[in-house]
Amino acid sequence: AVLYSDQVVNALDMNDLYDRNDVIATLEKTKRTAGNNRLDLAIKHIRTKSFRRGLARKHSAQLAIVITGSPVMFNEFAKQEADRAKESDIVVIPIGVGQAAVEEVKSLSGSSGKFYTVPSFSQLPSLIAEVAIEACRVPVAEKSIQDQACGSRQEADIMFMLDSINAGRKNTKRALALIRDLTNELDVAPDKIQIGLMSAECHEDTTGFLLNSNKNKNEVNDALSKTKSVDFSALLKRMRHGAFSQNHGGRRHAKKVAVLVIDGSLEEPLRALTEAQRAKLHGVEVIVVQVGEEKPQDEVLMMCDAPAKETFFKVSDYSELPAIKQKIWDSLCDEL
């Protein structure tokens, strides 16, 4: 169950509760939302999150019963989302209440042509038997969501970010091989998934020093102490400011994902966390792959989207990256 207005509030996932009484008790505690009728956002949420790969079951019918009680904002978008739900083998049964325009509700029903209207919410109980019978007639989906191509349900711009300086040439090749293998299993196209790559290269304050820059060993030692390894926060800042912009091929309504491959521990984890959190405010989801024996820093774990167990991955060596490829694919493609 989801509630929607200007935003979508997830009230209950399909695998949260298995007992009918628990479901009813949870729904009775659910509070209403206020705002405009963004039915398009609700149907997109249902299609990409409610019926995501890790949640929907194979060999089951996929049904969305949508109740709308006011004129739909951006009705054309709502119809497009309903059509995309149908393409994903999700059947939409709309119910219009009161002011909801009949033609608007009818346009959401797709080829099934099934829709219902009642004058007021108090009359919704009169539909229970008929809607229940119709729901039980929905056939098993011809192609389960797990069998659909990654990228078939939602556009996504995915940016991979590598610490190529600390990794070195050999390990960078291994990281690139992982990205190549993942890309081979994604539906990459201008209207599906787009792939980008950013690599941590030397910055002005990390390029070292000239032969005649330091006159004695004390100056050399001082210069060495000031020389930093790669600043991942600077890379994240570059990503946040421009990597997903329209000038660089980013799409306004596409899901944005940054996959960070971090070598060892971060020099300045707090700065990196700050940049990652700012990226999240701009709608970028963050997945982290840490390579090395070091214990994960708290800040690195906080950089990931919740739950961390689905967005943080760790291996001891780059040679072990192929072993976690499927887990990374599952995380990337769950809603795509």
CSV table of C-alpha atoms in Angstrom, one decimal:
chain,number,residue,atom,x,y,z
A,1,ALA,CA,0.0,0.0,0.0
A,2,VAL,CA,1.2,3.5,-0.8
A,3,LEU,CA,-0.3,7.0,-0.2
A,4,TYR,CA,0.3,9.8,-2.7
A,5,SER,CA,-0.1,13.5,-3.0
A,6,ASP,CA,2.8,15.7,-4.2
A,7,GLN,CA,5.0,12.8,-3.0
A,8,VAL,CA,4.6,9.1,-2.5
A,9,VAL,CA,4.6,7.6,1.0
A,10,ASN,CA,5.2,3.8,1.3
A,11,ALA,CA,2.8,2.5,3.9
A,12,LEU,CA,3.4,-1.3,3.5
A,13,ASP,CA,5.6,-3.4,1.3
A,14,MET,CA,4.2,-6.7,0.0
A,15,ASN,CA,6.6,-8.8,2.0
A,16,ASP,CA,6.4,-6.8,5.3
A,17,LEU,CA,3.5,-8.8,6.8
A,18,TYR,CA,2.0,-12.1,5.9
A,19,ASP,CA,-1.0,-12.2,8.3
A,20,ARG,CA,-4.2,-10.5,7.2
A,21,ASN,CA,-4.9,-9.1,10.6
A,22,ASP,CA,-1.5,-7.6,10.8
A,23,VAL,CA,-2.0,-5.9,7.4
A,24,ILE,CA,-5.3,-4.5,8.5
A,25,ALA,CA,-3.9,-3.2,11.8
A,26,THR,CA,-1.0,-1.5,9.9
A,27,LEU,CA,-3.4,0.1,7.5
A,28,GLU,CA,-5.6,1.4,10.3
A,29,LYS,CA,-2.6,3.2,11.8
A,30,THR,CA,-1.5,4.8,8.4
A,31,LYS,CA,-2.0,8.6,8.4
A,32,ARG,CA,-3.3,10.5,5.4
A,33,THR,CA,-1.1,12.8,3.3
A,34,ALA,CA,-2.0,16.3,1.9
A,35,GLY,CA,-1.2,17.9,-1.4
A,36,ASN,CA,-1.9,17.7,-5.1
A,37,ASN,CA,-2.9,14.5,-7.0
A,38,ARG,CA,0.4,13.3,-8.5
A,39,LEU,CA,-0.9,10.0,-9.6
A,40,ASP,CA,1.9,9.7,-12.1
A,41,LEU,CA,4.4,9.5,-9.3
A,42,ALA,CA,2.3,6.9,-7.5
A,43,ILE,CA,2.1,4.6,-10.5
A,44,LYS,CA,5.9,5.0,-11.2
A,45,HIS,CA,6.6,4.1,-7.5
A,46,ILE,CA,4.4,1.0,-7.8
A,47,ARG,CA,6.1,0.0,-11.0
A,48,THR,CA,9.7,0.5,-10.0
A,49,LYS,CA,9.7,0.1,-6.2
A,50,SER,CA,6.6,-1.9,-5.1
A,51,PHE,CA,7.1,-4.5,-7.8
A,52,ARG,CA,10.9,-4.3,-7.8
A,53,ARG,CA,13.0,-7.5,-8.6
A,54,GLY,CA,13.9,-8.3,-5.0
A,55,LEU,CA,10.3,-8.1,-3.9
A,56,ALA,CA,7.9,-9.3,-6.6
A,57,ARG,CA,7.4,-13.1,-6.9
A,58,LYS,CA,7.8,-15.1,-10.0
A,59,HIS,CA,4.7,-16.9,-11.4
A,60,SER,CA,2.3,-14.5,-9.7
A,61,ALA,CA,-0.2,-12.0,-11.0
A,62,GLN,CA,0.9,-8.4,-10.7
A,63,LEU,CA,-2.0,-6.0,-9.9
A,64,ALA,CA,-2.3,-2.4,-8.8
A,65,ILE,CA,-5.6,-1.1,-7.6
A,66,VAL,CA,-5.4,2.7,-7.7
A,67,ILE,CA,-7.9,4.9,-5.9
A,68,THR,CA,-8.0,8.6,-6.9
A,69,GLY,CA,-10.3,11.1,-5.4
A,70,SER,CA,-9.6,14.4,-7.2
A,71,PRO,CA,-8.7,15.6,-10.7
A,72,VAL,CA,-5.3,14.2,-11.7
A,73,MET,CA,-2.4,16.7,-12.2
A,74,PHE,CA,-0.3,15.9,-15.3
A,75,ASN,CA,-2.8,13.4,-16.4
A,76,GLU,CA,-0.8,12.6,-19.6
A,77,PHE,CA,2.2,11.6,-17.4
A,78,ALA,CA,-0.1,9.4,-15.4
A,79,LYS,CA,-1.4,7.7,-18.5
A,80,GLN,CA,2.2,7.2,-19.7
A,81,GLU,CA,3.2,5.6,-16.4
A,82,ALA,CA,0.1,3.3,-16.6
A,83,ASP,CA,1.1,2.3,-20.1
A,84,ARG,CA,4.6,1.5,-18.8
A,85,ALA,CA,3.2,-0.5,-16.0
A,86,LYS,CA,1.2,-2.5,-18.6
A,87,GLU,CA,4.5,-3.1,-20.5
A,88,SER,CA,5.9,-4.6,-17.3
A,89,ASP,CA,2.9,-6.9,-17.1
A,90,ILE,CA,1.4,-5.0,-14.2
A,91,VAL,CA,-2.4,-4.8,-14.4
A,92,VAL,CA,-3.9,-1.4,-13.3
A,93,ILE,CA,-7.5,-1.2,-12.0
A,94,PRO,CA,-8.4,2.4,-11.3
A,95,ILE,CA,-11.2,3.6,-9.0
A,96,GLY,CA,-12.4,7.2,-9.4
A,97,VAL,CA,-14.1,8.8,-6.4
A,98,GLY,CA,-16.1,12.0,-6.5
A,99,GLN,CA,-14.5,14.7,-8.7
A,100,ALA,CA,-12.2,12.2,-10.4
A,101,ALA,CA,-13.0,12.6,-14.1
A,102,VAL,CA,-14.4,9.4,-15.7
A,103,GLU,CA,-12.2,9.9,-18.9
A,104,GLU,CA,-9.1,10.3,-16.7
A,105,VAL,CA,-9.8,7.1,-14.8
A,106,LYS,CA,-10.7,5.2,-18.0
A,107,SER,CA,-7.4,6.2,-19.7
A,108,LEU,CA,-5.5,4.4,-16.9
A,109,SER,CA,-7.2,1.1,-17.3
A,110,GLY,CA,-5.4,0.2,-20.5
A,111,SER,CA,-6.5,-2.7,-22.7
A,112,SER,CA,-8.4,-4.4,-19.8
A,113,GLY,CA,-10.9,-1.5,-19.9
A,114,LYS,CA,-11.8,-2.2,-16.2
A,115,PHE,CA,-12.4,0.9,-14.1
A,116,TYR,CA,-14.8,1.9,-11.4
A,117,THR,CA,-16.3,5.2,-10.2
A,118,VAL,CA,-18.4,6.1,-7.2
A,119,PRO,CA,-19.8,9.5,-6.1
A,120,SER,CA,-18.1,9.5,-2.7
A,121,PHE,CA,-15.7,7.6,-0.5
A,122,SER,CA,-18.5,6.4,1.7
A,123,GLN,CA,-19.7,4.3,-1.2
A,124,LEU,CA,-16.4,2.5,-1.8
A,125,PRO,CA,-17.7,-0.6,0.1
A,126,SER,CA,-20.2,-1.1,-2.6
A,127,LEU,CA,-17.4,-2.0,-5.0
A,128,ILE,CA,-15.6,-4.5,-2.7
A,129,ALA,CA,-17.1,-7.7,-4.1
A,130,GLU,CA,-16.8,-6.7,-7.7
A,131,VAL,CA,-13.2,-5.5,-7.4
A,132,ALA,CA,-12.2,-8.6,-5.5
A,133,ILE,CA,-13.7,-10.9,-8.2
A,134,GLU,CA,-11.9,-8.9,-10.9
A,135,ALA,CA,-8.6,-9.0,-9.0
A,136,CYS,CA,-8.9,-12.8,-8.8
A,137,ARG,CA,-9.3,-13.0,-12.5
A,138,VAL,CA,-5.9,-11.2,-13.2
A,139,PRO,CA,-3.7,-13.8,-14.9
A,140,VAL,CA,-0.1,-14.6,-14.0
A,141,ALA,CA,2.2,-12.2,-15.7
A,142,GLU,CA,3.5,-13.5,-19.0
A,143,LYS,CA,7.1,-12.4,-18.2
A,144,SER,CA,8.0,-11.9,-14.5
A,145,ILE,CA,9.9,-8.8,-13.6
A,146,GLN,CA,13.0,-10.9,-12.8
A,147,ASP,CA,13.1,-12.1,-16.4
A,148,GLN,CA,12.8,-8.6,-17.9
A,149,ALA,CA,15.9,-6.8,-19.0
A,150,CYS,CA,17.7,-4.4,-16.6
A,151,GLY,CA,16.6,-1.0,-17.8
A,152,SER,CA,13.2,-2.0,-19.2
A,153,ARG,CA,11.2,-0.3,-16.4
A,154,GLN,CA,13.1,2.9,-15.6
A,155,GLU,CA,15.6,5.2,-17.3
A,156,ALA,CA,18.9,5.4,-15.3
A,157,ASP,CA,22.1,7.3,-15.6
A,158,ILE,CA,24.9,5.3,-13.9
A,159,MET,CA,28.3,6.8,-13.1
A,160,PHE,CA,31.2,4.6,-12.1
A,161,MET,CA,33.9,6.3,-10.1
A,162,LEU,CA,37.4,4.7,-9.7
A,163,ASP,CA,40.4,5.4,-7.5
A,164,SER,CA,42.8,4.7,-10.3
A,165,ILE,CA,45.8,6.3,-8.6
A,166,ASN,CA,45.9,4.1,-5.5
A,167,ALA,CA,44.6,1.0,-7.4
A,168,GLY,CA,47.4,1.1,-10.0
A,169,ARG,CA,47.3,0.0,-13.6
A,170,LYS,CA,46.7,-3.7,-13.1
A,171,ASN,CA,44.0,-3.3,-10.5
A,172,THR,CA,42.3,-0.5,-12.5
A,173,LYS,CA,42.1,-3.0,-15.4
A,174,ARG,CA,40.3,-5.4,-13.1
A,175,ALA,CA,37.9,-2.8,-11.9
A,176,LEU,CA,37.2,-1.8,-15.6
A,177,ALA,CA,36.6,-5.5,-16.4
A,178,LEU,CA,34.0,-5.6,-13.7
A,179,ILE,CA,32.3,-2.5,-15.2
A,180,ARG,CA,32.5,-4.1,-18.6
A,181,ASP,CA,30.9,-7.3,-17.4
A,182,LEU,CA,28.1,-5.4,-15.7
A,183,THR,CA,27.5,-3.3,-18.7
A,184,ASN,CA,27.1,-6.4,-20.9
A,185,GLU,CA,24.1,-7.4,-18.7
A,186,LEU,CA,22.4,-3.9,-18.8
A,187,ASP,CA,20.0,-2.6,-21.4
A,188,VAL,CA,22.2,0.3,-22.5
A,189,ALA,CA,20.5,2.7,-24.9
A,190,PRO,CA,19.6,6.4,-25.1
A,191,ASP,CA,16.2,5.8,-23.7
A,192,LYS,CA,17.2,3.1,-21.2
A,193,ILE,CA,20.5,3.0,-19.3
A,194,GLN,CA,23.4,5.3,-19.8
A,195,ILE,CA,26.9,4.5,-18.4
A,196,GLY,CA,29.6,7.1,-17.4
A,197,LEU,CA,33.0,6.7,-15.9
A,198,MET,CA,35.0,9.1,-13.7
A,199,SER,CA,38.5,8.3,-12.5
A,200,ALA,CA,40.5,10.0,-9.7
A,201,GLU,CA,43.5,11.6,-11.3
A,202,CYS,CA,46.2,13.8,-9.9
A,203,HIS,CA,45.2,17.2,-8.6
A,204,GLU,CA,47.3,20.3,-8.3
A,205,ASP,CA,48.1,19.6,-4.6
A,206,THR,CA,49.0,16.0,-5.2
A,207,THR,CA,51.4,16.1,-8.2
A,208,GLY,CA,54.6,16.0,-6.1
A,209,PHE,CA,57.4,18.5,-6.4
A,210,LEU,CA,60.3,19.4,-8.7
A,211,LEU,CA,63.9,18.4,-8.3
A,212,ASN,CA,65.1,21.8,-7.1
A,213,SER,CA,62.0,22.6,-5.0
A,214,ASN,CA,63.5,21.5,-1.7
A,215,LYS,CA,67.1,22.4,-0.6
A,216,ASN,CA,67.6,19.9,2.2
A,217,LYS,CA,66.1,16.7,3.7
A,218,ASN,CA,64.0,18.6,6.2
A,219,GLU,CA,62.3,20.4,3.4
A,220,VAL,CA,61.9,17.2,1.5
A,221,ASN,CA,60.3,15.5,4.5
A,222,ASP,CA,58.0,18.5,5.0
A,223,ALA,CA,56.9,18.4,1.4
A,224,LEU,CA,56.3,14.6,1.6
A,225,SER,CA,54.1,15.1,4.6
A,226,LYS,CA,52.0,17.6,2.7
A,227,THR,CA,51.6,15.4,-0.3
A,228,LYS,CA,48.1,13.8,-0.3
A,229,SER,CA,46.8,10.7,-1.9
A,230,VAL,CA,43.7,10.9,-4.0
A,231,ASP,CA,41.0,13.1,-2.6
A,232,PHE,CA,37.8,11.2,-3.2
A,233,SER,CA,35.7,14.1,-1.9
A,234,ALA,CA,36.9,16.2,-4.8
A,235,LEU,CA,35.9,13.5,-7.2
A,236,LEU,CA,32.5,13.3,-5.6
A,237,LYS,CA,32.2,17.1,-5.8
A,238,ARG,CA,33.0,17.0,-9.5
A,239,MET,CA,30.4,14.3,-10.0
A,240,ARG,CA,27.7,16.3,-8.1
A,241,HIS,CA,28.4,19.5,-10.0
A,242,GLY,CA,28.4,18.2,-13.5
A,243,ALA,CA,28.5,14.5,-14.2
A,244,PHE,CA,24.7,14.2,-14.3
A,245,SER,CA,24.0,17.6,-15.9
A,246,GLN,CA,22.1,17.8,-19.2
A,247,ASN,CA,25.3,19.3,-20.8
A,248,HIS,CA,27.1,16.0,-20.0
A,249,GLY,CA,24.2,13.8,-21.3
A,250,GLY,CA,22.2,13.5,-18.0
A,251,ARG,CA,18.5,13.1,-18.3
A,252,ARG,CA,16.1,15.0,-16.1
A,253,HIS,CA,13.7,12.2,-15.1
A,254,ALA,CA,16.3,9.3,-15.1
A,255,LYS,CA,17.3,7.6,-12.0
A,256,LYS,CA,20.8,8.7,-11.0
A,257,VAL,CA,23.3,6.2,-9.5
A,258,ALA,CA,26.9,6.6,-8.5
A,259,VAL,CA,29.0,3.5,-8.0
A,260,LEU,CA,32.2,4.3,-6.1
A,261,VAL,CA,35.1,1.8,-6.2
A,262,ILE,CA,37.3,2.8,-3.3
A,263,ASP,CA,40.8,1.5,-2.8
A,264,GLY,CA,41.5,1.0,0.9
A,265,SER,CA,40.4,3.7,3.4
A,266,LEU,CA,39.6,7.3,2.6
A,267,GLU,CA,42.1,10.0,3.6
A,268,GLU,CA,39.4,12.4,4.5
A,269,PRO,CA,36.2,10.4,5.1
A,270,LEU,CA,34.2,13.2,6.6
A,271,ARG,CA,34.6,15.4,3.5
A,272,ALA,CA,33.7,12.5,1.3
A,273,LEU,CA,30.6,11.8,3.3
A,274,THR,CA,29.6,15.4,3.1
A,275,GLU,CA,29.9,15.4,-0.7
A,276,ALA,CA,28.0,12.1,-0.9
A,277,GLN,CA,25.2,13.5,1.2
A,278,ARG,CA,25.0,16.6,-0.9
A,279,ALA,CA,24.8,14.3,-4.0
A,280,LYS,CA,21.9,12.5,-2.4
A,281,LEU,CA,20.0,15.8,-1.9
A,282,HIS,CA,20.3,16.1,-5.7
A,283,GLY,CA,18.7,12.7,-6.1
A,284,VAL,CA,21.9,10.6,-6.7
A,285,GLU,CA,21.8,7.1,-5.1
A,286,VAL,CA,25.2,5.9,-3.9
A,287,ILE,CA,26.7,2.4,-4.1
A,288,VAL,CA,30.1,1.7,-2.6
A,289,VAL,CA,32.6,-1.1,-3.5
A,290,GLN,CA,35.6,-1.1,-1.1
A,291,VAL,CA,38.7,-3.1,-2.0
A,292,GLY,CA,41.3,-3.9,0.7
A,293,GLU,CA,41.8,-5.5,4.1
A,294,GLU,CA,40.9,-2.3,6.0
A,295,LYS,CA,37.8,-2.2,8.2
A,296,PRO,CA,35.1,-0.1,6.6
A,297,GLN,CA,35.1,3.4,8.0
A,298,ASP,CA,31.8,4.6,9.5
A,299,GLU,CA,31.7,7.5,7.1
A,300,VAL,CA,32.0,5.2,4.1
A,301,LEU,CA,29.1,3.1,5.3
A,302,MET,CA,27.0,6.2,5.8
A,303,MET,CA,27.7,7.3,2.2
A,304,CYS,CA,25.7,4.4,0.9
A,305,ASP,CA,22.0,4.4,0.4
A,306,ALA,CA,20.0,2.4,3.0
A,307,PRO,CA,20.0,-0.4,3.7
A,308,ALA,CA,23.8,-0.6,3.6
A,309,LYS,CA,23.8,-4.4,3.2
A,310,GLU,CA,22.3,-3.9,-0.3
A,311,THR,CA,24.5,-0.9,-1.3
A,312,PHE,CA,27.9,-1.6,0.3
A,313,PHE,CA,30.2,-4.3,-0.9
A,314,LYS,CA,33.7,-5.3,0.2
A,315,VAL,CA,36.4,-7.5,-1.1
A,316,SER,CA,40.0,-8.0,0.1
A,317,ASP,CA,41.6,-7.8,-3.4
A,318,TYR,CA,40.6,-6.7,-6.9
A,319,SER,CA,40.9,-10.3,-8.1
A,320,GLU,CA,37.8,-11.0,-6.0
A,321,LEU,CA,35.6,-8.4,-7.8
A,322,PRO,CA,34.0,-11.0,-10.2
A,323,ALA,CA,32.6,-12.9,-7.1
A,324,ILE,CA,30.4,-9.9,-6.1
A,325,LYS,CA,29.3,-8.9,-9.6
A,326,GLN,CA,25.9,-10.5,-9.3
A,327,LYS,CA,25.3,-8.8,-5.9
A,328,ILE,CA,26.2,-5.4,-7.5
A,329,TRP,CA,23.9,-6.2,-10.5
A,330,ASP,CA,21.1,-7.0,-8.1
A,331,SER,CA,21.5,-3.7,-6.3
A,332,LEU,CA,21.7,-1.7,-9.5
A,333,CYS,CA,18.9,-3.4,-11.3
A,334,ASP,CA,16.4,-3.9,-8.5
A,335,GLU,CA,14.2,-1.0,-9.6
A,336,LEU,CA,15.3,-0.9,-13.3
